[in-house]
Amino acid sequence: MNVSPHVPATPGASVTARAPARSPAHRAVAGRLLAELPPSARREVQDVVDWAGPVALPLTDERTVQSACGIAQVHGRASGTPEHLAVPYAATVAGVLTALGVHAALLARRRGLALRRVTTSVAQGALLSLTQYLAAATAPEDPADDPAPGGASLVSADGVTCEIETLAPDAWREFWRRLGVEPALAGRGWAPFQQRFATGSCPLPPELRRAANAHPLTDLAEAARAAGLSLVALPDDPDPSGLPAPLRTACAPGRARRELPAAEGALPLSGLQVVEVTNRVQGPLAGHLLRLLGARVLRVEPPGGDPMRGLPPLAGGVSARFAALNAGKSVAEIDLATPAGRRAVAELAAGADVFLHNWPPGRAERLGLTAADLWRVRPGLVHAAASGFGDAFGRAVPPIGTDYLAQAHGGLAAALRPAGHAPTPSLMTLTDVLGGALCAHGAVSALLRRAGAGRGARVESSLLSAAALVPRPRARAVLTPLDQPLRTADGWLALPADAAADPARLARVTGVLTRAPGAVAERFTTRATEEWRAALAEAGVAAVPVVTELPALARDPAFRAAVAPAPPGGHARPRTPWTFS
């Protein structure tokens, strides 16, 4: 993160916010999250975003960003070829990062730092979403092989596509036993199923898919209920009604202790303390973003450490995926199952500004670590809770709230697939990343409110509310072969949306005497990627190569300012997504 030298703040100084060209999705998301700010506060900080940012490529829209920055490659792992998400996902992440950066800059101004401009880009949002995948791909120890293609969704005998979820091997084994599958065969599918969030693919044994396909949906649902496994029939509606608001907040009854001003030249959250009790991706990513903004983050882990530390591939003896989200945090091993452990966490919260967790509903109450509990020892605390579904389902909340079920329930699974394709979730952790960024934004917005009103707050977000942030059409998008990555003689090429919508123009470049998108797309296989890029550039079309190997991002000079290369024994990582000045 780059911050200009400290100069005195000028009260009321204002500049006009500039919207990014052709990025309505980003502006809609950022505007939704910034709507709570009064106009006077909005005028204090200028937010600037473009498509490419520090990436030295002609990125002009969502598709070229997804292709050049690796999203198409990771999303396409399940099918075996790069594919675009049919929603403005990278722009949505950039929208949340913009709102988060604006709130952080406003908080810094209240603390004496004269920050008046925050800059990010859609490309940096895309790279942030690939943090754990980039780390795994560049880890020096036990490098992960490219996973075989395969999705996790099942199809019933009556043709219904459904998604299952469990974190318990016994429930997995029992579900398949009820479908007539031998335990040893079911066990072969457990590892790829559990690792799909990390690999982006799920090559299940074909016998499992056939077993599911032999039973109607009612039988699958009964087997799931009896086994204690979540099952969702995937709806074809990309825009369901009743989705939750991004954030819910409630103010603390007490008043905060006076904040110390930030040191000269500090980051926006310098001097603030975060206590984080999280696991997997959503919660750790929220803490990671708060740390990038300058906060000190103390991570509470169970005795022996978080089990995710051992998830291969390793870098320096620690899981590269785990390190990508947790490096730079200090750690305290505490047993929350004991009264002494719970008291120890409460004592840590008493000296903190933010308490962050992603526990399922009810766990904070059982542990005695709710916002109300902690406000007794720290009235000004910001209590940030990230969950799977929040209270969207009331008492009927599913037992597990994970990324893929949030995609299904939120309509995102249907929206991100084009018309004519099964409405299955992406195995890239879309809502985990977006949910983590949303949680961090909620925490910083509550800190800003505390700086003004002197009160702490409880902030709640969820994977489901994060899914609801992604703009999507009322009907599923219709894509042609020109809207997806195009195979060339030596790789893949992506066209910007305006070029893909004009096959006649492309036909003139390719020499194909037809406007049929399929025939034009087939022509691209006859020449190399760079040859086509040059020819298209002469016609005014800014095509970009599609990244098919994530390590290439760390080697590409075009990404030098956006991706930090792997140090000896380490892994590559996206650089901070903001510049403050």
Short mmCIF file of N, CA and C in Angstrom, two decimals, residues 232-397:
data_model
loop_
_atom_site.label_atom_id
_atom_site.label_comp_id
_atom_site.label_asym_id
_atom_site.label_seq_id
_atom_site.Cartn_x
_atom_site.Cartn_y
_atom_site.Cartn_z
N VAL A 232 -29.09 -28.87 -2.02
CA VAL A 232 -29.86 -27.77 -2.59
C VAL A 232 -30.12 -28.08 -4.06
N ALA A 233 -31.39 -28.06 -4.45
CA ALA A 233 -31.72 -28.14 -5.87
C ALA A 233 -31.42 -26.79 -6.48
N LEU A 234 -30.59 -26.76 -7.51
CA LEU A 234 -30.10 -25.49 -8.04
C LEU A 234 -31.16 -24.81 -8.89
N PRO A 235 -31.61 -23.61 -8.48
CA PRO A 235 -32.63 -22.90 -9.25
C PRO A 235 -32.05 -22.28 -10.50
N ASP A 236 -32.90 -22.08 -11.49
CA ASP A 236 -32.49 -21.47 -12.75
C ASP A 236 -32.67 -19.97 -12.72
N ASP A 237 -33.10 -19.42 -11.57
CA ASP A 237 -33.38 -18.00 -11.44
C ASP A 237 -32.12 -17.27 -11.01
N PRO A 238 -31.58 -16.38 -11.87
CA PRO A 238 -30.35 -15.67 -11.47
C PRO A 238 -30.59 -14.50 -10.53
N ASP A 239 -31.85 -14.12 -10.32
CA ASP A 239 -32.14 -12.93 -9.53
C ASP A 239 -33.29 -13.19 -8.56
N PRO A 240 -33.08 -14.08 -7.57
CA PRO A 240 -34.18 -14.39 -6.64
C PRO A 240 -34.51 -13.20 -5.75
N SER A 241 -35.74 -13.17 -5.29
CA SER A 241 -36.16 -12.08 -4.41
C SER A 241 -35.81 -12.44 -2.96
N GLY A 242 -35.84 -11.43 -2.11
CA GLY A 242 -35.65 -11.67 -0.69
C GLY A 242 -34.23 -11.87 -0.24
N LEU A 243 -33.23 -11.47 -1.05
CA LEU A 243 -31.85 -11.62 -0.62
C LEU A 243 -31.54 -10.58 0.45
N PRO A 244 -30.65 -10.90 1.40
CA PRO A 244 -30.39 -9.99 2.52
C PRO A 244 -29.58 -8.78 2.10
N ALA A 245 -29.68 -7.74 2.93
CA ALA A 245 -28.85 -6.55 2.73
C ALA A 245 -27.40 -6.90 3.01
N PRO A 246 -26.44 -6.18 2.40
CA PRO A 246 -25.03 -6.53 2.58
C PRO A 246 -24.58 -6.54 4.04
N LEU A 247 -24.99 -5.52 4.80
CA LEU A 247 -24.51 -5.40 6.18
C LEU A 247 -25.67 -5.06 7.10
N ARG A 248 -25.57 -5.58 8.35
CA ARG A 248 -26.50 -5.18 9.41
C ARG A 248 -25.66 -4.65 10.56
N THR A 249 -26.07 -3.51 11.11
CA THR A 249 -25.28 -2.92 12.19
C THR A 249 -26.17 -2.54 13.36
N ALA A 250 -25.59 -2.54 14.54
CA ALA A 250 -26.25 -2.07 15.76
C ALA A 250 -25.19 -1.41 16.62
N CYS A 251 -25.51 -0.27 17.20
CA CYS A 251 -24.54 0.47 17.98
C CYS A 251 -24.45 -0.05 19.41
N ALA A 252 -23.26 0.08 19.98
CA ALA A 252 -23.05 -0.29 21.38
C ALA A 252 -23.68 0.76 22.29
N PRO A 253 -24.08 0.34 23.48
CA PRO A 253 -24.70 1.31 24.40
C PRO A 253 -23.72 2.25 25.06
N GLY A 254 -22.44 1.87 25.11
CA GLY A 254 -21.45 2.70 25.80
C GLY A 254 -20.72 3.62 24.85
N ARG A 255 -19.64 4.20 25.35
CA ARG A 255 -18.81 5.08 24.53
C ARG A 255 -17.40 4.53 24.43
N ALA A 256 -16.77 4.81 23.29
CA ALA A 256 -15.43 4.29 23.06
C ALA A 256 -14.40 5.08 23.86
N ARG A 257 -13.30 4.40 24.18
CA ARG A 257 -12.14 5.14 24.70
C ARG A 257 -11.58 6.02 23.58
N ARG A 258 -10.96 7.09 23.98
CA ARG A 258 -10.43 8.01 22.98
C ARG A 258 -9.34 7.32 22.16
N GLU A 259 -9.42 7.48 20.83
CA GLU A 259 -8.43 6.87 19.96
C GLU A 259 -7.14 7.68 19.96
N LEU A 260 -6.05 6.99 19.87
CA LEU A 260 -4.76 7.65 19.68
C LEU A 260 -4.64 8.05 18.21
N PRO A 261 -4.08 9.22 17.91
CA PRO A 261 -3.93 9.61 16.51
C PRO A 261 -2.91 8.71 15.81
N ALA A 262 -3.11 8.54 14.52
CA ALA A 262 -2.16 7.74 13.75
C ALA A 262 -0.82 8.46 13.66
N ALA A 263 0.24 7.67 13.59
CA ALA A 263 1.57 8.26 13.49
C ALA A 263 1.78 8.87 12.11
N GLU A 264 2.71 9.79 12.04
CA GLU A 264 3.00 10.46 10.77
C GLU A 264 3.43 9.44 9.72
N GLY A 265 2.84 9.54 8.52
CA GLY A 265 3.17 8.63 7.43
C GLY A 265 2.60 7.24 7.59
N ALA A 266 1.67 7.07 8.53
CA ALA A 266 1.13 5.74 8.81
C ALA A 266 0.06 5.35 7.80
N LEU A 267 -0.32 4.07 7.81
CA LEU A 267 -1.43 3.57 7.03
C LEU A 267 -2.74 3.93 7.73
N PRO A 268 -3.86 3.84 7.03
CA PRO A 268 -5.13 4.32 7.61
C PRO A 268 -5.50 3.70 8.95
N LEU A 269 -5.21 2.42 9.17
CA LEU A 269 -5.60 1.77 10.42
C LEU A 269 -4.44 1.58 11.37
N SER A 270 -3.33 2.26 11.14
CA SER A 270 -2.17 2.12 12.02
C SER A 270 -2.55 2.44 13.46
N GLY A 271 -2.06 1.60 14.38
CA GLY A 271 -2.33 1.80 15.79
C GLY A 271 -3.58 1.11 16.29
N LEU A 272 -4.39 0.57 15.39
CA LEU A 272 -5.60 -0.13 15.79
C LEU A 272 -5.34 -1.62 15.90
N GLN A 273 -6.04 -2.29 16.82
CA GLN A 273 -5.81 -3.70 17.11
C GLN A 273 -7.05 -4.52 16.73
N VAL A 274 -6.81 -5.61 16.03
CA VAL A 274 -7.87 -6.54 15.64
C VAL A 274 -7.60 -7.88 16.29
N VAL A 275 -8.61 -8.46 16.93
CA VAL A 275 -8.54 -9.85 17.42
C VAL A 275 -9.40 -10.68 16.48
N GLU A 276 -8.81 -11.66 15.85
CA GLU A 276 -9.47 -12.46 14.81
C GLU A 276 -9.58 -13.91 15.25
N VAL A 277 -10.80 -14.44 15.24
CA VAL A 277 -11.03 -15.86 15.54
C VAL A 277 -11.78 -16.43 14.35
N THR A 278 -11.06 -16.89 13.34
CA THR A 278 -11.69 -17.28 12.07
C THR A 278 -11.06 -18.56 11.54
N ASN A 279 -11.68 -19.09 10.47
CA ASN A 279 -11.09 -20.23 9.78
C ASN A 279 -11.44 -20.18 8.30
N ARG A 280 -10.85 -21.06 7.56
CA ARG A 280 -11.04 -21.21 6.11
C ARG A 280 -10.67 -19.92 5.38
N VAL A 281 -11.59 -19.32 4.58
CA VAL A 281 -11.21 -18.22 3.68
C VAL A 281 -11.87 -16.90 4.06
N GLN A 282 -13.18 -16.88 4.24
CA GLN A 282 -13.92 -15.64 4.41
C GLN A 282 -13.39 -14.78 5.56
N GLY A 283 -13.31 -15.35 6.77
CA GLY A 283 -12.83 -14.59 7.92
C GLY A 283 -11.37 -14.20 7.82
N PRO A 284 -10.47 -15.15 7.50
CA PRO A 284 -9.05 -14.77 7.36
C PRO A 284 -8.81 -13.68 6.32
N LEU A 285 -9.58 -13.70 5.20
CA LEU A 285 -9.39 -12.65 4.20
C LEU A 285 -9.80 -11.29 4.75
N ALA A 286 -10.86 -11.25 5.55
CA ALA A 286 -11.26 -9.99 6.17
C ALA A 286 -10.13 -9.45 7.04
N GLY A 287 -9.54 -10.31 7.88
CA GLY A 287 -8.41 -9.89 8.70
C GLY A 287 -7.21 -9.49 7.87
N HIS A 288 -6.99 -10.19 6.76
CA HIS A 288 -5.88 -9.88 5.85
C HIS A 288 -6.02 -8.46 5.30
N LEU A 289 -7.23 -8.07 4.89
CA LEU A 289 -7.44 -6.74 4.35
C LEU A 289 -7.26 -5.66 5.42
N LEU A 290 -7.74 -5.94 6.64
CA LEU A 290 -7.54 -4.99 7.72
C LEU A 290 -6.06 -4.82 8.03
N ARG A 291 -5.29 -5.91 7.93
CA ARG A 291 -3.84 -5.81 8.15
C ARG A 291 -3.19 -5.00 7.04
N LEU A 292 -3.61 -5.20 5.79
CA LEU A 292 -3.05 -4.41 4.70
C LEU A 292 -3.34 -2.92 4.88
N LEU A 293 -4.42 -2.60 5.56
CA LEU A 293 -4.76 -1.21 5.83
C LEU A 293 -4.01 -0.65 7.04
N GLY A 294 -3.20 -1.48 7.70
CA GLY A 294 -2.33 -0.99 8.77
C GLY A 294 -2.64 -1.50 10.16
N ALA A 295 -3.74 -2.22 10.35
CA ALA A 295 -4.09 -2.70 11.69
C ALA A 295 -3.15 -3.82 12.12
N ARG A 296 -2.94 -3.93 13.44
CA ARG A 296 -2.27 -5.10 14.01
C ARG A 296 -3.32 -6.17 14.22
N VAL A 297 -3.08 -7.35 13.68
CA VAL A 297 -4.07 -8.43 13.76
C VAL A 297 -3.50 -9.57 14.59
N LEU A 298 -4.21 -9.90 15.66
CA LEU A 298 -3.87 -11.04 16.51
C LEU A 298 -4.85 -12.15 16.19
N ARG A 299 -4.32 -13.25 15.73
CA ARG A 299 -5.15 -14.37 15.31
C ARG A 299 -5.21 -15.41 16.44
N VAL A 300 -6.42 -15.80 16.85
CA VAL A 300 -6.61 -16.84 17.86
C VAL A 300 -6.82 -18.17 17.16
N GLU A 301 -5.98 -19.14 17.49
CA GLU A 301 -6.08 -20.48 16.90
C GLU A 301 -6.18 -21.52 18.00
N PRO A 302 -6.71 -22.70 17.71
CA PRO A 302 -6.81 -23.75 18.73
C PRO A 302 -5.44 -24.28 19.11
N PRO A 303 -5.32 -24.94 20.24
CA PRO A 303 -4.03 -25.53 20.62
C PRO A 303 -3.50 -26.43 19.50
N GLY A 304 -2.23 -26.24 19.17
CA GLY A 304 -1.64 -26.98 18.05
C GLY A 304 -1.73 -26.25 16.74
N GLY A 305 -2.47 -25.14 16.70
CA GLY A 305 -2.57 -24.34 15.48
C GLY A 305 -3.74 -24.73 14.61
N ASP A 306 -4.08 -23.85 13.69
CA ASP A 306 -5.17 -24.09 12.74
C ASP A 306 -4.82 -25.30 11.88
N PRO A 307 -5.74 -26.28 11.74
CA PRO A 307 -5.45 -27.44 10.90
C PRO A 307 -5.15 -27.08 9.45
N MET A 308 -5.62 -25.92 9.00
CA MET A 308 -5.38 -25.52 7.62
C MET A 308 -3.91 -25.21 7.36
N ARG A 309 -3.11 -25.07 8.41
CA ARG A 309 -1.68 -24.82 8.22
C ARG A 309 -0.98 -25.96 7.48
N GLY A 310 -1.53 -27.14 7.56
CA GLY A 310 -0.88 -28.29 6.92
C GLY A 310 -1.42 -28.62 5.54
N LEU A 311 -2.32 -27.80 5.00
CA LEU A 311 -2.91 -28.09 3.69
C LEU A 311 -1.87 -27.87 2.59
N PRO A 312 -1.53 -28.91 1.82
CA PRO A 312 -0.54 -28.71 0.75
C PRO A 312 -1.13 -27.87 -0.38
N PRO A 313 -0.18 -27.28 -1.16
CA PRO A 313 1.28 -27.33 -1.09
C PRO A 313 1.82 -26.39 -0.01
N LEU A 314 3.05 -26.69 0.43
CA LEU A 314 3.66 -25.95 1.53
C LEU A 314 4.68 -24.93 1.01
N ALA A 315 4.85 -23.86 1.78
CA ALA A 315 5.89 -22.87 1.52
C ALA A 315 6.50 -22.52 2.87
N GLY A 316 7.75 -22.89 3.07
CA GLY A 316 8.39 -22.65 4.36
C GLY A 316 7.78 -23.46 5.48
N GLY A 317 7.29 -24.65 5.16
CA GLY A 317 6.71 -25.53 6.17
C GLY A 317 5.27 -25.22 6.54
N VAL A 318 4.66 -24.23 5.88
CA VAL A 318 3.27 -23.86 6.15
C VAL A 318 2.50 -23.88 4.84
N SER A 319 1.22 -24.22 4.92
CA SER A 319 0.40 -24.20 3.73
C SER A 319 0.50 -22.85 3.02
N ALA A 320 0.77 -22.89 1.73
CA ALA A 320 0.87 -21.64 0.97
C ALA A 320 -0.48 -20.92 0.96
N ARG A 321 -1.56 -21.69 0.84
CA ARG A 321 -2.89 -21.07 0.84
C ARG A 321 -3.17 -20.38 2.18
N PHE A 322 -2.82 -21.06 3.27
CA PHE A 322 -3.03 -20.49 4.59
C PHE A 322 -2.18 -19.24 4.78
N ALA A 323 -0.91 -19.33 4.39
CA ALA A 323 0.00 -18.20 4.58
C ALA A 323 -0.43 -16.99 3.75
N ALA A 324 -1.02 -17.25 2.58
CA ALA A 324 -1.42 -16.14 1.72
C ALA A 324 -2.43 -15.23 2.40
N LEU A 325 -3.25 -15.78 3.30
CA LEU A 325 -4.29 -15.00 3.97
C LEU A 325 -3.93 -14.63 5.40
N ASN A 326 -2.88 -15.24 5.97
CA ASN A 326 -2.62 -15.07 7.39
C ASN A 326 -1.21 -14.61 7.73
N ALA A 327 -0.33 -14.51 6.75
CA ALA A 327 1.03 -14.03 7.03
C ALA A 327 0.96 -12.61 7.57
N GLY A 328 1.85 -12.31 8.52
CA GLY A 328 1.90 -10.98 9.10
C GLY A 328 1.02 -10.80 10.32
N LYS A 329 0.19 -11.79 10.62
CA LYS A 329 -0.64 -11.74 11.82
C LYS A 329 0.11 -12.42 12.97
N SER A 330 -0.03 -11.90 14.17
CA SER A 330 0.48 -12.62 15.33
C SER A 330 -0.55 -13.66 15.75
N VAL A 331 -0.11 -14.66 16.52
CA VAL A 331 -0.97 -15.81 16.84
C VAL A 331 -0.95 -16.09 18.33
N ALA A 332 -2.12 -16.39 18.87
CA ALA A 332 -2.25 -16.90 20.24
C ALA A 332 -3.06 -18.18 20.19
N GLU A 333 -2.50 -19.27 20.71
CA GLU A 333 -3.23 -20.54 20.74
C GLU A 333 -4.04 -20.62 22.03
N ILE A 334 -5.36 -20.69 21.89
CA ILE A 334 -6.27 -20.66 23.03
C ILE A 334 -7.36 -21.69 22.80
N ASP A 335 -7.69 -22.43 23.84
CA ASP A 335 -8.74 -23.45 23.77
C ASP A 335 -10.08 -22.84 24.16
N LEU A 336 -10.91 -22.55 23.19
CA LEU A 336 -12.21 -21.94 23.46
C LEU A 336 -13.19 -22.90 24.11
N ALA A 337 -12.84 -24.17 24.17
CA ALA A 337 -13.71 -25.15 24.82
C ALA A 337 -13.64 -25.07 26.33
N THR A 338 -12.69 -24.29 26.85
CA THR A 338 -12.52 -24.18 28.30
C THR A 338 -12.93 -22.80 28.78
N PRO A 339 -13.44 -22.69 30.01
CA PRO A 339 -13.76 -21.37 30.56
C PRO A 339 -12.56 -20.44 30.59
N ALA A 340 -11.37 -20.98 30.91
CA ALA A 340 -10.18 -20.15 30.94
C ALA A 340 -9.86 -19.60 29.56
N GLY A 341 -10.06 -20.41 28.54
CA GLY A 341 -9.80 -19.96 27.18
C GLY A 341 -10.75 -18.85 26.77
N ARG A 342 -12.01 -18.99 27.12
CA ARG A 342 -12.99 -17.97 26.77
C ARG A 342 -12.70 -16.66 27.51
N ARG A 343 -12.28 -16.77 28.77
CA ARG A 343 -11.90 -15.57 29.50
C ARG A 343 -10.69 -14.89 28.86
N ALA A 344 -9.75 -15.71 28.40
CA ALA A 344 -8.54 -15.16 27.76
C ALA A 344 -8.89 -14.38 26.50
N VAL A 345 -9.84 -14.90 25.71
CA VAL A 345 -10.24 -14.19 24.49
C VAL A 345 -10.95 -12.90 24.85
N ALA A 346 -11.79 -12.93 25.88
CA ALA A 346 -12.47 -11.70 26.31
C ALA A 346 -11.46 -10.66 26.78
N GLU A 347 -10.40 -11.09 27.42
CA GLU A 347 -9.36 -10.16 27.87
C GLU A 347 -8.63 -9.55 26.67
N LEU A 348 -8.41 -10.35 25.64
CA LEU A 348 -7.79 -9.81 24.43
C LEU A 348 -8.72 -8.78 23.79
N ALA A 349 -10.00 -9.08 23.74
CA ALA A 349 -10.97 -8.16 23.14
C ALA A 349 -11.05 -6.85 23.92
N ALA A 350 -10.78 -6.91 25.22
CA ALA A 350 -10.84 -5.70 26.05
C ALA A 350 -9.80 -4.67 25.62
N GLY A 351 -8.74 -5.11 24.97
CA GLY A 351 -7.72 -4.18 24.50
C GLY A 351 -7.74 -3.97 23.00
N ALA A 352 -8.81 -4.41 22.34
CA ALA A 352 -8.87 -4.37 20.88
C ALA A 352 -9.85 -3.32 20.39
N ASP A 353 -9.74 -3.00 19.12
CA ASP A 353 -10.69 -2.10 18.46
C ASP A 353 -11.72 -2.89 17.65
N VAL A 354 -11.31 -4.05 17.14
CA VAL A 354 -12.20 -4.90 16.34
C VAL A 354 -12.07 -6.34 16.83
N PHE A 355 -13.20 -7.00 17.03
CA PHE A 355 -13.24 -8.44 17.29
C PHE A 355 -13.92 -9.07 16.09
N LEU A 356 -13.22 -9.94 15.39
CA LEU A 356 -13.67 -10.49 14.11
C LEU A 356 -13.81 -11.99 14.21
N HIS A 357 -14.96 -12.52 13.82
CA HIS A 357 -15.13 -13.98 13.78
C HIS A 357 -16.05 -14.37 12.62
N ASN A 358 -15.97 -15.62 12.20
CA ASN A 358 -16.91 -16.15 11.21
C ASN A 358 -17.53 -17.45 11.72
N TRP A 359 -17.99 -17.43 12.97
CA TRP A 359 -18.66 -18.57 13.55
C TRP A 359 -20.06 -18.75 12.98
N PRO A 360 -20.56 -19.98 12.98
CA PRO A 360 -21.95 -20.19 12.58
C PRO A 360 -22.90 -19.59 13.62
N PRO A 361 -24.14 -19.35 13.24
CA PRO A 361 -25.10 -18.76 14.18
C PRO A 361 -25.20 -19.56 15.48
N GLY A 362 -25.21 -18.83 16.59
CA GLY A 362 -25.38 -19.46 17.90
C GLY A 362 -24.09 -19.74 18.64
N ARG A 363 -22.95 -19.82 17.93
CA ARG A 363 -21.71 -20.18 18.63
C ARG A 363 -21.23 -19.05 19.53
N ALA A 364 -21.33 -17.81 19.10
CA ALA A 364 -20.92 -16.69 19.96
C ALA A 364 -21.73 -16.69 21.25
N GLU A 365 -23.02 -17.01 21.17
CA GLU A 365 -23.86 -17.07 22.36
C GLU A 365 -23.41 -18.20 23.28
N ARG A 366 -23.12 -19.35 22.70
CA ARG A 366 -22.69 -20.49 23.53
C ARG A 366 -21.34 -20.22 24.20
N LEU A 367 -20.48 -19.45 23.53
CA LEU A 367 -19.16 -19.15 24.09
C LEU A 367 -19.19 -17.94 25.02
N GLY A 368 -20.28 -17.22 25.06
CA GLY A 368 -20.32 -16.01 25.87
C GLY A 368 -19.46 -14.90 25.30
N LEU A 369 -19.35 -14.84 23.96
CA LEU A 369 -18.50 -13.85 23.30
C LEU A 369 -19.29 -13.07 22.26
N THR A 370 -20.55 -12.78 22.57
CA THR A 370 -21.35 -11.94 21.70
C THR A 370 -20.89 -10.49 21.82
N ALA A 371 -21.45 -9.65 20.97
CA ALA A 371 -21.13 -8.22 21.06
C ALA A 371 -21.52 -7.67 22.42
N ALA A 372 -22.70 -8.04 22.90
CA ALA A 372 -23.15 -7.54 24.21
C ALA A 372 -22.22 -8.00 25.33
N ASP A 373 -21.73 -9.25 25.24
CA ASP A 373 -20.80 -9.75 26.25
C ASP A 373 -19.51 -8.93 26.26
N LEU A 374 -18.98 -8.67 25.09
CA LEU A 374 -17.69 -7.99 25.00
C LEU A 374 -17.80 -6.50 25.23
N TRP A 375 -18.96 -5.91 24.97
CA TRP A 375 -19.11 -4.49 25.25
C TRP A 375 -19.01 -4.19 26.75
N ARG A 376 -19.24 -5.20 27.57
CA ARG A 376 -19.12 -4.97 29.02
C ARG A 376 -17.67 -4.67 29.40
N VAL A 377 -16.72 -5.24 28.64
CA VAL A 377 -15.31 -4.99 28.95
C VAL A 377 -14.68 -3.98 28.01
N ARG A 378 -15.33 -3.74 26.87
CA ARG A 378 -14.81 -2.77 25.89
C ARG A 378 -15.99 -2.12 25.18
N PRO A 379 -16.60 -1.07 25.75
CA PRO A 379 -17.80 -0.48 25.16
C PRO A 379 -17.63 0.00 23.73
N GLY A 380 -16.43 0.41 23.36
CA GLY A 380 -16.22 0.93 22.01
C GLY A 380 -15.83 -0.11 20.99
N LEU A 381 -15.94 -1.38 21.34
CA LEU A 381 -15.48 -2.44 20.43
C LEU A 381 -16.37 -2.53 19.19
N VAL A 382 -15.75 -2.77 18.04
CA VAL A 382 -16.48 -3.15 16.83
C VAL A 382 -16.47 -4.66 16.75
N HIS A 383 -17.65 -5.26 16.82
CA HIS A 383 -17.82 -6.72 16.81
C HIS A 383 -18.29 -7.09 15.41
N ALA A 384 -17.38 -7.66 14.59
CA ALA A 384 -17.66 -7.97 13.19
C ALA A 384 -17.86 -9.47 13.03
N ALA A 385 -19.06 -9.86 12.63
CA ALA A 385 -19.40 -11.28 12.49
C ALA A 385 -19.70 -11.58 11.03
N ALA A 386 -18.98 -12.54 10.47
CA ALA A 386 -19.21 -12.99 9.10
C ALA A 386 -19.73 -14.42 9.15
N SER A 387 -20.85 -14.69 8.51
CA SER A 387 -21.43 -16.04 8.54
C SER A 387 -21.74 -16.51 7.14
N GLY A 388 -22.36 -17.68 7.05
CA GLY A 388 -22.76 -18.20 5.75
C GLY A 388 -24.05 -17.57 5.25
N PHE A 389 -25.08 -17.62 6.08
CA PHE A 389 -26.40 -17.14 5.66
C PHE A 389 -27.00 -16.09 6.59
N GLY A 390 -26.32 -15.76 7.70
CA GLY A 390 -26.92 -14.82 8.63
C GLY A 390 -28.23 -15.38 9.16
N ASP A 391 -29.25 -14.53 9.20
CA ASP A 391 -30.56 -15.00 9.65
C ASP A 391 -31.55 -15.06 8.49
N ALA A 392 -31.03 -15.21 7.26
CA ALA A 392 -31.89 -15.20 6.09
C ALA A 392 -32.91 -16.33 6.09
N PHE A 393 -32.60 -17.45 6.75
CA PHE A 393 -33.50 -18.60 6.75
C PHE A 393 -34.20 -18.78 8.09
N GLY A 394 -34.00 -17.84 9.01
CA GLY A 394 -34.64 -17.98 10.31
C GLY A 394 -34.21 -19.24 11.01
N ARG A 395 -35.15 -19.92 11.62
CA ARG A 395 -34.84 -21.16 12.33
C ARG A 395 -34.55 -22.32 11.39
N ALA A 396 -34.90 -22.15 10.13
CA ALA A 396 -34.67 -23.22 9.15
C ALA A 396 -33.32 -23.10 8.48
N VAL A 397 -32.39 -22.39 9.10
CA VAL A 397 -31.07 -22.18 8.49
C VAL A 397 -30.39 -23.52 8.23
#
